[in-house]
Coordinates of C-alpha atoms and ligand atoms in Angstrom, one line a residue:
X1 CA 88.3 126.4 72.3
X2 CA 87.0 125.1 75.6
X3 CA 86.6 127.6 78.4
X4 CA 88.4 126.5 81.6
X5 CA 87.6 127.3 85.2
X6 CA 90.4 128.8 87.3
X7 CA 90.8 125.5 89.2
X8 CA 91.0 123.6 85.9
X9 CA 93.8 125.9 84.8
X10 CA 95.7 125.4 88.0
X11 CA 95.2 121.6 88.2
X12 CA 96.5 121.1 84.7
X13 CA 99.8 122.4 85.9
X14 CA 100.0 120.0 88.9
X15 CA 103.0 117.6 88.6
X16 CA 102.0 114.3 90.2
X17 CA 104.5 112.7 92.6
X18 CA 106.1 109.3 91.8
X19 CA 107.7 106.7 94.1
X20 CA 111.5 107.3 94.1
X21 CA 112.1 104.0 92.4
X22 CA 110.2 105.3 89.3
X23 CA 111.5 108.8 89.5
X24 CA 114.3 108.2 86.9
X25 CA 112.1 106.6 84.3
X26 CA 111.6 103.0 83.4
X27 CA 114.9 102.3 81.8
X28 CA 116.8 102.4 85.1
X29 CA 114.8 99.8 86.9
X30 CA 115.5 96.3 88.0
X31 CA 112.9 94.0 89.4
X32 CA 113.0 91.8 92.5
X33 CA 110.9 88.6 92.4
X34 CA 109.2 87.4 95.5
X35 CA 108.0 83.8 96.1
X36 CA 105.5 82.1 93.7
X37 CA 101.9 82.9 94.6
X38 CA 98.7 80.9 95.1
X39 CA 95.0 81.8 94.5
X40 CA 93.2 82.9 97.6
X41 CA 90.9 79.9 97.3
X42 CA 90.0 77.1 95.0
X43 CA 93.7 76.8 94.0
X44 CA 93.3 73.7 91.9
X45 CA 90.5 75.0 89.7
X46 CA 92.2 78.4 89.2
X47 CA 95.5 76.7 88.3
X48 CA 93.7 74.5 85.8
X49 CA 92.0 77.5 84.2
X50 CA 95.1 79.7 84.1
X51 CA 97.8 77.1 83.2
X52 CA 100.1 79.8 81.7
X53 CA 99.7 82.7 84.0
X54 CA 99.0 81.0 87.4
X55 CA 101.2 81.3 90.4
X56 CA 103.7 84.0 89.2
X57 CA 105.8 85.8 91.9
X58 CA 105.1 89.2 93.3
X59 CA 107.3 91.9 91.7
X60 CA 109.0 94.9 93.3
X61 CA 110.9 97.5 91.3
X62 CA 114.2 99.1 92.5
X63 CA 116.4 101.6 90.9
X64 CA 119.6 100.4 89.3
X65 CA 122.6 102.4 88.1
X66 CA 122.6 100.8 84.7
X67 CA 120.5 102.1 81.8
X68 CA 118.5 99.6 79.8
X69 CA 117.4 100.2 76.3
X70 CA 113.7 99.7 75.6
X71 CA 112.5 98.2 72.4
X72 CA 109.6 99.9 70.7
X73 CA 106.3 98.9 72.2
X74 CA 102.9 100.1 71.2
X75 CA 100.3 99.8 74.0
X76 CA 96.5 99.9 74.1
X77 CA 94.5 101.1 77.1
X78 CA 90.9 100.5 78.1
X79 CA 88.9 102.3 80.8
X80 CA 86.4 99.8 82.2
X81 CA 83.4 100.0 84.5
X82 CA 82.2 102.9 86.6
X83 CA 84.1 106.2 86.5
X84 CA 86.6 106.8 89.3
X85 CA 88.6 110.0 89.9
X86 CA 92.1 109.7 88.6
X87 CA 91.6 107.5 85.5
X88 CA 93.0 110.2 83.2
X89 CA 96.2 110.3 85.3
X90 CA 96.7 106.6 84.9
X91 CA 96.7 107.2 81.2
X92 CA 99.0 110.3 81.6
X93 CA 101.4 108.3 83.7
X94 CA 101.4 105.4 81.2
X95 CA 101.9 107.8 78.3
X96 CA 104.8 109.6 80.0
X97 CA 106.6 106.4 80.9
X98 CA 106.1 104.9 77.4
X99 CA 107.4 108.0 75.7
X100 CA 110.2 108.3 78.2
X101 CA 111.2 104.7 77.5
X102 CA 111.2 105.3 73.8
X103 CA 109.8 108.3 71.9
X104 CA 108.7 106.0 69.1
X105 CA 106.3 104.1 71.3
X106 CA 102.6 104.7 70.6
X107 CA 99.7 104.7 73.0
X108 CA 96.2 103.8 71.7
X109 CA 93.0 104.3 73.6
X110 CA 90.1 101.9 73.0
X111 CA 86.8 103.8 73.0
X112 CA 83.9 103.2 75.2
X113 CA 85.4 100.4 77.4
X114 CA 86.1 96.8 76.5
X115 CA 83.7 97.1 73.6
X116 CA 86.3 99.4 71.9
X117 CA 88.9 96.6 71.5
X118 CA 86.3 94.2 70.3
X119 CA 84.8 96.6 67.8
X120 CA 88.2 98.0 66.8
X121 CA 87.3 101.6 67.9
X122 CA 90.3 103.5 69.0
X123 CA 92.3 106.7 69.0
X124 CA 96.1 107.3 69.1
X125 CA 97.0 109.6 72.0
X126 CA 99.0 112.7 71.3
X127 CA 100.9 114.8 73.9
X128 CA 98.4 117.7 73.3
X129 CA 95.4 115.5 74.1
X130 CA 97.0 114.0 77.2
X131 CA 97.9 117.5 78.4
X132 CA 94.3 118.6 78.2
X133 CA 93.3 115.9 80.7
X134 CA 96.0 115.9 83.3
X135 CA 94.7 115.8 86.9
X136 CA 91.1 116.0 85.8
X137 CA 88.3 113.7 86.9
X138 CA 86.1 111.6 84.6
X139 CA 86.8 109.0 81.9
X140 CA 85.8 111.2 79.0
X141 CA 89.1 111.1 77.3
X142 CA 88.1 107.8 75.7
X143 CA 84.9 106.8 77.6
X144 CA 84.2 103.7 79.6
X145 CA 81.8 100.7 79.4
X146 CA 80.8 97.5 81.1
X147 CA 81.1 94.9 78.3
X148 CA 82.3 91.6 79.7
X149 CA 85.3 90.4 77.8
X150 CA 85.2 86.6 78.0
X151 CA 84.3 84.8 74.8
X152 CA 86.7 83.2 72.3
X153 CA 85.2 85.5 69.6
X154 CA 85.8 88.6 71.7
X155 CA 89.4 87.5 72.3
X156 CA 90.0 86.8 68.6
X157 CA 88.7 90.2 67.7
X158 CA 90.9 91.9 70.3
X159 CA 93.9 90.0 68.9
X160 CA 93.0 91.2 65.4
X161 CA 93.1 94.9 66.3
X162 CA 96.2 94.5 68.4
X163 CA 98.0 92.9 65.4
X164 CA 96.7 95.7 63.1
X165 CA 98.1 98.4 65.4
X166 CA 101.2 96.4 66.3
X167 CA 100.2 96.5 70.0
X168 CA 102.3 94.4 72.3
X169 CA 100.4 95.1 75.5
X170 CA 97.0 96.0 76.7
X171 CA 96.2 97.9 80.0
X172 CA 92.8 97.3 81.5
X173 CA 91.9 100.0 84.1
X174 CA 89.0 98.5 86.1
X175 CA 87.5 97.0 89.2
X176 CA 87.3 93.3 90.2
X177 CA 85.1 92.3 87.3
X178 CA 87.2 94.1 84.7
X179 CA 90.5 92.7 86.1
X180 CA 88.9 89.3 86.0
X181 CA 88.5 90.0 82.3
X182 CA 92.2 91.1 82.2
X183 CA 93.3 87.8 83.7
X184 CA 91.2 85.8 81.2
X185 CA 92.5 87.8 78.3
X186 CA 96.1 87.5 79.5
X187 CA 95.8 83.7 79.8
X188 CA 94.2 83.4 76.3
X189 CA 96.9 85.6 74.7
X190 CA 99.7 83.4 76.2
X191 CA 98.0 80.2 75.4
X192 CA 97.7 81.3 71.8
X193 CA 101.4 82.3 71.7
X194 CA 100.6 85.9 70.6
X195 CA 103.3 87.6 72.7
X196 CA 100.8 90.2 73.8
X197 CA 100.8 91.2 77.4
X198 CA 97.9 92.3 79.7
X199 CA 98.3 94.4 82.8
X200 CA 95.5 95.6 85.0
X201 CA 95.1 98.8 87.2
X202 CA 93.0 98.7 90.4
X203 CA 90.2 101.2 89.9
X204 CA 86.8 101.6 91.7
X205 CA 85.5 104.2 94.1
X206 CA 83.9 101.2 96.0
X207 CA 87.3 100.4 97.6
X208 CA 86.6 96.7 97.4
X209 CA 89.5 95.7 95.1
X210 CA 92.1 95.4 97.8
X211 CA 94.2 92.8 99.6
X212 CA 97.6 92.4 101.2
X213 CA 99.3 93.7 98.1
X214 CA 96.7 96.3 96.9
X215 CA 96.1 98.7 99.7
X216 CA 93.3 100.6 98.0
X217 CA 91.8 101.0 94.5
X218 CA 92.1 104.5 93.0
X219 CA 89.1 106.9 93.2
X220 CA 88.1 105.8 96.8
X221 CA 90.1 108.7 98.3
X222 CA 88.4 111.4 96.2
X223 CA 84.9 110.0 96.1
X224 CA 84.8 109.5 99.9
X225 CA 86.2 113.0 100.5
X226 CA 83.5 114.4 98.2
X227 CA 80.7 112.5 99.9
X228 CA 82.1 113.5 103.4
X229 CA 82.1 117.1 102.4
X230 CA 78.4 116.9 101.4
X231 CA 77.4 115.0 104.5
X232 CA 79.2 117.5 106.7
X233 CA 77.4 120.3 104.9
X234 CA 74.0 118.5 105.5
X235 CA 74.9 117.9 109.1
X236 CA 75.4 121.7 109.6
X237 CA 72.1 122.3 107.9
X238 CA 70.3 119.8 110.0
X239 CA 71.9 121.1 113.2
X240 CA 70.9 124.6 112.3
X241 CA 67.3 124.0 111.2
X242 CA 66.7 121.1 113.6
X243 CA 63.7 119.9 111.7
X244 CA 64.8 117.1 109.3
X245 CA 66.1 113.6 109.4
X246 CA 68.3 113.2 106.4
X247 CA 68.6 109.7 105.0
X248 CA 71.7 109.5 102.8
X249 CA 72.4 106.5 100.6
X250 CA 76.1 106.3 99.7
X251 CA 77.4 104.6 96.6
X252 CA 79.4 101.4 96.7
X253 CA 77.8 98.4 95.0
X254 CA 78.4 95.6 97.5
X255 CA 80.9 96.5 100.1
X256 CA 80.2 99.4 102.6
X257 CA 83.8 100.8 102.6
X258 CA 82.6 104.1 101.1
X259 CA 79.8 104.5 103.6
X260 CA 82.1 103.6 106.5
X261 CA 84.8 105.9 105.4
X262 CA 82.4 108.8 104.9
X263 CA 80.9 108.1 108.3
X264 CA 84.3 108.1 110.0
X265 CA 85.1 111.4 108.4
X266 CA 81.8 113.0 109.5
X267 CA 80.4 111.1 112.6
X268 CA 76.7 111.0 111.7
X269 CA 74.0 109.7 114.1
X270 CA 73.3 106.4 112.3
X271 CA 75.5 104.4 110.0
X272 CA 74.4 101.1 108.6
X273 CA 77.0 98.7 107.4
X274 CA 75.8 96.0 105.1
X275 CA 78.4 93.4 106.1
X276 CA 77.3 93.8 109.8
X277 CA 73.6 93.4 108.8
X278 CA 74.5 90.1 107.1
X279 CA 76.8 88.8 109.8
X280 CA 74.4 89.6 112.6
X281 CA 71.5 88.3 110.5
X282 CA 69.5 91.5 110.9
X283 CA 66.2 91.3 109.2
X284 CA 64.6 94.4 107.6
X285 CA 62.4 94.8 110.7
X286 CA 65.5 94.6 113.0
X287 CA 67.0 97.5 111.0
X288 CA 63.8 99.5 111.2
X289 CA 63.6 98.9 114.9
X290 CA 67.2 99.9 115.4
X291 CA 66.8 103.1 113.5
X292 CA 63.4 104.0 115.0
X293 CA 64.8 103.5 118.5
X294 CA 67.5 106.1 117.8
X295 CA 65.0 108.5 116.2
X296 CA 62.8 108.1 119.3
X297 CA 65.6 108.5 121.8
X298 CA 66.7 111.7 120.1
X299 CA 63.1 112.9 120.0
X300 CA 62.9 112.4 123.7
X301 CA 65.8 114.8 124.1
X302 CA 64.0 117.3 121.8
X303 CA 66.1 116.5 118.8
X304 CA 63.8 115.8 115.9
X305 CA 66.6 115.8 113.4
X306 CA 69.6 113.6 112.5
X307 CA 71.7 112.0 109.8
X308 CA 71.5 108.4 108.7
X309 CA 73.9 106.8 106.3
X310 CA 72.7 103.9 104.2
X311 CA 75.2 101.9 102.1
X312 CA 74.0 101.5 98.5
X313 CA 74.3 97.7 98.6
X314 CA 72.4 97.2 101.9
X315 CA 69.3 95.5 100.3
X316 CA 71.4 92.6 99.0
X317 CA 72.8 91.9 102.5
X318 CA 69.5 91.7 104.5
X319 CA 69.1 88.0 104.8
X320 CA 65.5 87.6 103.6
X321 CA 66.2 90.1 100.7
X322 CA 69.4 88.3 99.7
X323 CA 67.6 85.0 99.4
X324 CA 64.7 86.7 97.5
X325 CA 67.1 88.6 95.1
X326 CA 69.1 85.4 94.4
X327 CA 65.9 83.6 93.5
X328 CA 64.8 86.6 91.4
X329 CA 68.2 86.7 89.6
X330 CA 67.8 83.1 88.6
X331 CA 64.2 83.8 87.5
X332 CA 65.2 86.9 85.4
X333 CA 66.5 84.8 82.5
X334 CA 63.3 82.7 82.4
X335 CA 61.2 85.9 82.6
X336 CA 62.9 87.4 79.6
X337 CA 61.5 84.5 77.5
X338 CA 58.1 84.4 79.3
X339 CA 55.3 85.4 77.0
X340 CA 52.8 86.3 79.8
X341 CA 55.5 88.4 81.5
X342 CA 56.4 90.2 78.3
X343 CA 52.8 90.8 77.3
X344 CA 51.8 92.1 80.8
X345 CA 50.5 95.6 80.4
X346 CA 50.7 96.8 84.0
X347 CA 53.4 96.6 86.7
X348 CA 50.8 95.0 88.9
X349 CA 50.4 92.1 86.5
X350 CA 54.2 91.7 86.3
X351 CA 54.5 91.6 90.0
X352 CA 51.8 88.9 90.2
X353 CA 53.7 86.7 87.7
X354 CA 56.9 87.2 89.7
X355 CA 55.2 86.4 93.0
X356 CA 53.8 83.2 91.5
X357 CA 57.2 82.1 90.2
X358 CA 59.3 82.8 93.3
X359 CA 59.7 80.3 96.1
X360 CA 57.0 80.8 98.7
X361 CA 59.2 82.3 101.3
X362 CA 60.8 84.7 98.8
X363 CA 57.4 85.5 97.2
X364 CA 56.2 86.8 100.6
X365 CA 59.2 89.1 100.9
X366 CA 58.7 90.4 97.4
X367 CA 55.0 90.9 98.0
X368 CA 55.6 92.9 101.2
X369 CA 57.7 95.6 99.3
X370 CA 56.3 98.9 98.0
X371 CA 55.6 98.9 94.2
X372 CA 58.5 101.3 93.6
X373 CA 61.0 98.9 95.0
X374 CA 59.5 95.9 93.3
X375 CA 59.7 97.7 90.0
X376 CA 63.4 98.6 90.7
X377 CA 64.2 95.1 91.6
X378 CA 62.9 93.9 88.2
X379 CA 65.2 96.3 86.2
X380 CA 67.9 94.9 83.9
X381 CA 71.0 93.4 85.5
X382 CA 74.4 94.8 84.5
X383 CA 76.5 92.7 82.0
X384 CA 78.2 90.9 84.9
X385 CA 74.8 89.8 86.3
X386 CA 74.7 92.3 89.2
X387 CA 71.5 93.9 90.4
X388 CA 71.9 97.7 89.7
X389 CA 71.7 98.7 93.4
X390 CA 72.4 102.3 92.6
X391 CA 68.9 102.4 91.0
X392 CA 67.1 100.9 94.1
X393 CA 65.8 103.5 96.5
X394 CA 66.7 101.6 99.7
X395 CA 66.7 104.9 101.7
X396 CA 63.1 105.5 100.7
X397 CA 62.1 102.0 101.6
X398 CA 63.6 102.5 105.0
X399 CA 61.9 105.9 105.4
X400 CA 58.5 104.4 104.6
X401 CA 58.9 101.5 107.0
X402 CA 60.2 103.8 109.8
X403 CA 57.2 106.1 109.4
X404 CA 54.9 103.1 110.0
X405 CA 57.0 101.9 113.0
X406 CA 57.1 105.4 114.5
X407 CA 53.3 105.6 114.2
X408 CA 53.0 102.3 116.1
X409 CA 55.4 103.5 118.7
X410 CA 53.5 106.7 119.1
X411 CA 50.2 104.9 119.6
X412 CA 51.9 102.9 122.3
X413 CA 53.3 106.0 124.0
X414 CA 56.9 105.0 123.1
X415 CA 57.6 108.0 120.8
X416 CA 56.9 111.6 121.3
X417 CA 58.5 113.4 118.4
X418 CA 57.8 114.7 114.9
X419 CA 59.4 112.9 111.9
X420 CA 60.1 114.9 108.8
X421 CA 62.5 113.2 106.4
X422 CA 64.6 114.0 103.4
X423 CA 66.2 111.4 101.1
X424 CA 69.5 111.8 99.3
X425 CA 71.7 109.6 97.2
X426 CA 75.4 110.5 96.8
X427 CA 77.1 108.5 94.1
X428 CA 77.5 110.1 90.7
X429 CA 78.4 113.4 92.5
X430 CA 81.8 111.9 93.6
X431 CA 82.9 109.6 90.7
X432 CA 84.2 112.3 88.5
X433 CA 85.5 114.9 90.9
X434 CA 88.9 116.5 90.4
X435 CA 91.2 113.8 91.8
X436 CA 92.6 114.7 95.2
X437 CA 96.4 115.1 95.4
X438 CA 96.5 111.5 96.7
X439 CA 94.5 110.1 93.8
X440 CA 96.4 112.3 91.2
X441 CA 99.7 111.0 92.5
X442 CA 98.6 107.4 93.0
X443 CA 97.0 107.1 89.6
X444 CA 99.9 108.7 87.8
X445 CA 102.2 106.2 89.6
X446 CA 99.9 103.3 88.7
X447 CA 100.0 104.2 85.1
X448 CA 103.8 104.8 85.0
X449 CA 104.4 101.6 86.9
X450 CA 102.1 99.7 84.5
X451 CA 104.5 100.5 81.7
X452 CA 107.4 99.4 83.8
X453 CA 105.7 96.0 84.1
X454 CA 105.2 95.9 80.3
X455 CA 108.8 96.8 79.7
X456 CA 109.9 93.8 81.6
X457 CA 107.7 91.5 79.5
X458 CA 105.3 90.7 82.4
X459 CA 101.7 89.7 81.8
X460 CA 98.7 88.8 84.0
X461 CA 99.7 91.3 86.6
X462 CA 98.0 94.2 88.4
X463 CA 100.0 97.4 88.7
X464 CA 100.7 97.8 92.4
X465 CA 101.9 100.8 94.4
X466 CA 102.1 100.2 98.2
X467 CA 103.1 101.9 101.4
X468 CA 100.5 104.5 100.6
X469 CA 100.3 106.3 104.0
X470 CA 103.9 107.3 103.6
X471 CA 105.0 110.2 101.4
X472 CA 104.9 109.3 97.7
X473 CA 108.7 109.0 97.4
X474 CA 108.5 106.1 99.8
X475 CA 105.8 104.3 97.9
X476 CA 106.8 100.8 96.7
X477 CA 106.1 100.0 93.0
X478 CA 105.7 96.6 91.6
X479 CA 103.2 94.0 90.3
X480 CA 100.7 91.5 91.8
X481 CA 99.7 88.4 89.9
X482 CA 96.0 88.6 89.1
X483 CA 95.5 84.9 89.7
X484 CA 96.6 85.4 93.3
X485 CA 93.3 87.3 94.0
X486 CA 91.0 84.8 92.4
X487 CA 88.5 82.2 93.5
X488 CA 85.5 80.4 92.1
X489 CA 82.1 82.1 92.5
X490 CA 78.7 81.5 91.1
X491 CA 77.8 83.9 88.2
X492 CA 74.6 83.5 86.1
X493 CA 74.1 80.1 87.7
X494 CA 77.7 78.8 86.9
X495 CA 80.9 78.7 88.9
X496 CA 83.5 81.1 87.3
X497 CA 86.9 82.3 88.2
X498 CA 86.6 85.8 89.7
X499 CA 88.7 88.3 91.7
X500 CA 87.3 88.2 95.2
X501 CA 85.7 91.4 96.4
X502 CA 87.1 92.7 99.7
X503 CA 84.2 93.4 102.1
X504 CA 84.2 95.3 105.3
X505 CA 85.6 93.1 108.1
X506 CA 83.9 93.4 111.4
X507 CA 87.0 92.5 113.4
X508 CA 89.1 95.1 111.6
X509 CA 90.1 98.4 113.2
X510 CA 88.2 100.5 110.7
X511 CA 84.8 99.0 111.6
X512 CA 85.8 98.9 115.3
X513 CA 86.3 102.7 115.2
X514 CA 82.6 103.1 114.2
X515 CA 81.4 100.4 116.6
X516 CA 83.2 101.9 119.5
X517 CA 81.8 105.4 118.9
X518 CA 78.3 104.9 117.3
X519 CA 76.3 105.1 120.6
X520 CA 77.9 108.4 121.4
X521 CA 77.5 109.7 117.8
X522 CA 73.8 108.6 117.8
X523 CA 72.6 110.7 120.7
X524 CA 75.2 113.4 121.2
X525 CA 75.9 115.5 118.1
X526 CA 79.5 114.9 117.4
X527 CA 79.3 116.0 113.8
X528 CA 82.6 116.6 112.0
X529 CA 82.9 118.9 109.0
X530 CA 85.7 117.8 106.6
X531 CA 84.9 120.6 104.1
X532 CA 86.0 120.6 100.4
X533 CA 89.0 118.7 99.1
X534 CA 92.0 121.0 99.3
X535 CA 94.4 120.9 96.3
X536 CA 96.7 123.7 97.5
X537 CA 98.0 124.5 101.0
X538 CA 99.6 122.6 103.9
X539 CA 100.4 118.9 103.1
X540 CA 98.7 117.9 106.4
X541 CA 95.4 118.8 104.7
X542 CA 96.1 118.4 101.0
X543 CA 97.9 115.0 101.1
X544 CA 95.9 113.4 103.9
X545 CA 94.8 109.9 103.0
X546 CA 91.5 108.3 104.1
X547 CA 90.8 107.2 107.7
X548 CA 90.4 103.7 106.3
X549 CA 94.0 103.6 104.9
X550 CA 95.4 105.2 108.0
X551 CA 93.7 102.7 110.4
X552 CA 94.6 99.8 108.2
X553 CA 98.2 100.7 108.1
X554 CA 98.5 100.9 111.9
X555 CA 96.7 97.6 112.6
X556 CA 96.0 98.4 116.3
X557 CA 92.7 98.9 118.0
X558 CA 91.4 102.4 117.8
X559 CA 89.7 104.5 120.4
Ligands
LIG1 P1 82.9 99.8 89.3 O1 82.9 98.7 90.2 O2 82.8 99.5 87.9 O3 84.1 100.7 89.6 O4 81.6 100.7 89.6 C1 81.3 101.2 90.8 C2 80.0 101.9 90.9 O5 80.1 103.3 91.0 C3 79.2 101.4 92.0 O6 79.4 102.0 93.2 C4 77.8 101.6 91.5 O7 76.8 100.7 92.1 C5 77.9 101.3 90.1 O8 79.2 101.7 89.7 C6 76.9 102.2 89.3 O9 76.9 101.7 88.0 P2 76.6 102.6 86.7 O10 77.8 103.5 86.5 O11 76.5 101.6 85.6 O12 75.4 103.4 87.0

């Protein structure tokens, strides 16, 4: 018998809230069809690749007085990609809706991510198992993985296991890459006349799976609140001891939504935003100068301490780095086959081979980096071809370069302070936290709604719950066609259909809020202390959504 903490015991009892349209179960729903949709870009190519699932209408559910009878439907679910708080509630919502529709329905969980459906590894969920995981963080109920589901052979194997278990729908809970997989699988299953449906659920702490229809991916709320709590605590410590500069790298593979949200909640001295660095074409030395100037201005006021937030994906947005990493990514495949590279006995030898094979301009950039960063850049890519930025110590790179710059400034009489630094990385600390009330409710609703989409025979849709800054009863449930979010992008050297990542927009109110305040926050200590996520207490604290969602829902310029 597992021992539970007092909070675990209390959270198991929490009853997540549902939109009022879903509150009477899935048998009393009707769906309203919007207009047919188009891909966000490259319409023609996407339409050609998704001939059966392209261009479907947006769906909204409404309550109806009539009761529909649901046929028996077995469903399989996959957790895909990085953990995000609330995944277990998606499964709980799905399970409850499925059993409510017809107690003979069965829910299967594929183990270890998409690999589970390919390898035929699964469990059947029971009510007891689901009850153990309600409102808990993590994906440990069935595990997750990053296998890319895209080949004919993988699809055939998936079909085989679905047939064996009499599964008529598969739910893929994942981010942009995983939902791209969902779209491909949905298309293949229709093309092959299998009758099996595929529905996606928008997951990722990164917050970059969003658009007009998907206001936010789940997990962003809890993860950012967790990081903001930790940053706030560090700010108090820094402001008490007044002796350290804390450099905090914040998770979020490409987009800086997580760093931006955490910064808006805590008001640190420096916040870098990768998208701004790219748009303003800031070189690494521009960034170092910007940060060193703030450090020096604070030192002139006697403040040899501060907080700097660094988004995890920064390195890929610095123009000279971006070009070098793209060149390196293309080279990685060749290097895997390269005898000299594979036989090299020291890192130094490997670096030399890489330098010789990169284009001259990129080679110089690579050469200028510390050995630690060079080695990290040469680590394996993930199955989708992404550099694993969570494993690159960008914050340490910045610290080393700032130290050199401050020395220079000191020698020229431009800096009078003392620089003692500490590096942190907040990522894994937030991905499996107990979901906030928002994420617990949102995820449960996403799962519940996913079954409603299945029940109406839909496929190639993302479960969508909108109007999220309102109370849960006013949330709008429905479905967004996956092809609507797609465009063509280069992956592993080839153009492929993918769901477009939503990056931070510099003309948006969320970034403007930082931009309008950052000078003040840099020199005057305006630290905010959000504290721990509250699960019980006033709704103004417990059910509060993120600053990002609030600002995006208002769409007017903030102060
Ligand atoms: P997803 O896009 O799969 O949700 O993953 C998000 C993320 O947490 C990123 O922020 C991070 O860069 C990456 O996963 C880390 O990957 P891993 O879990 O494989 O270490």
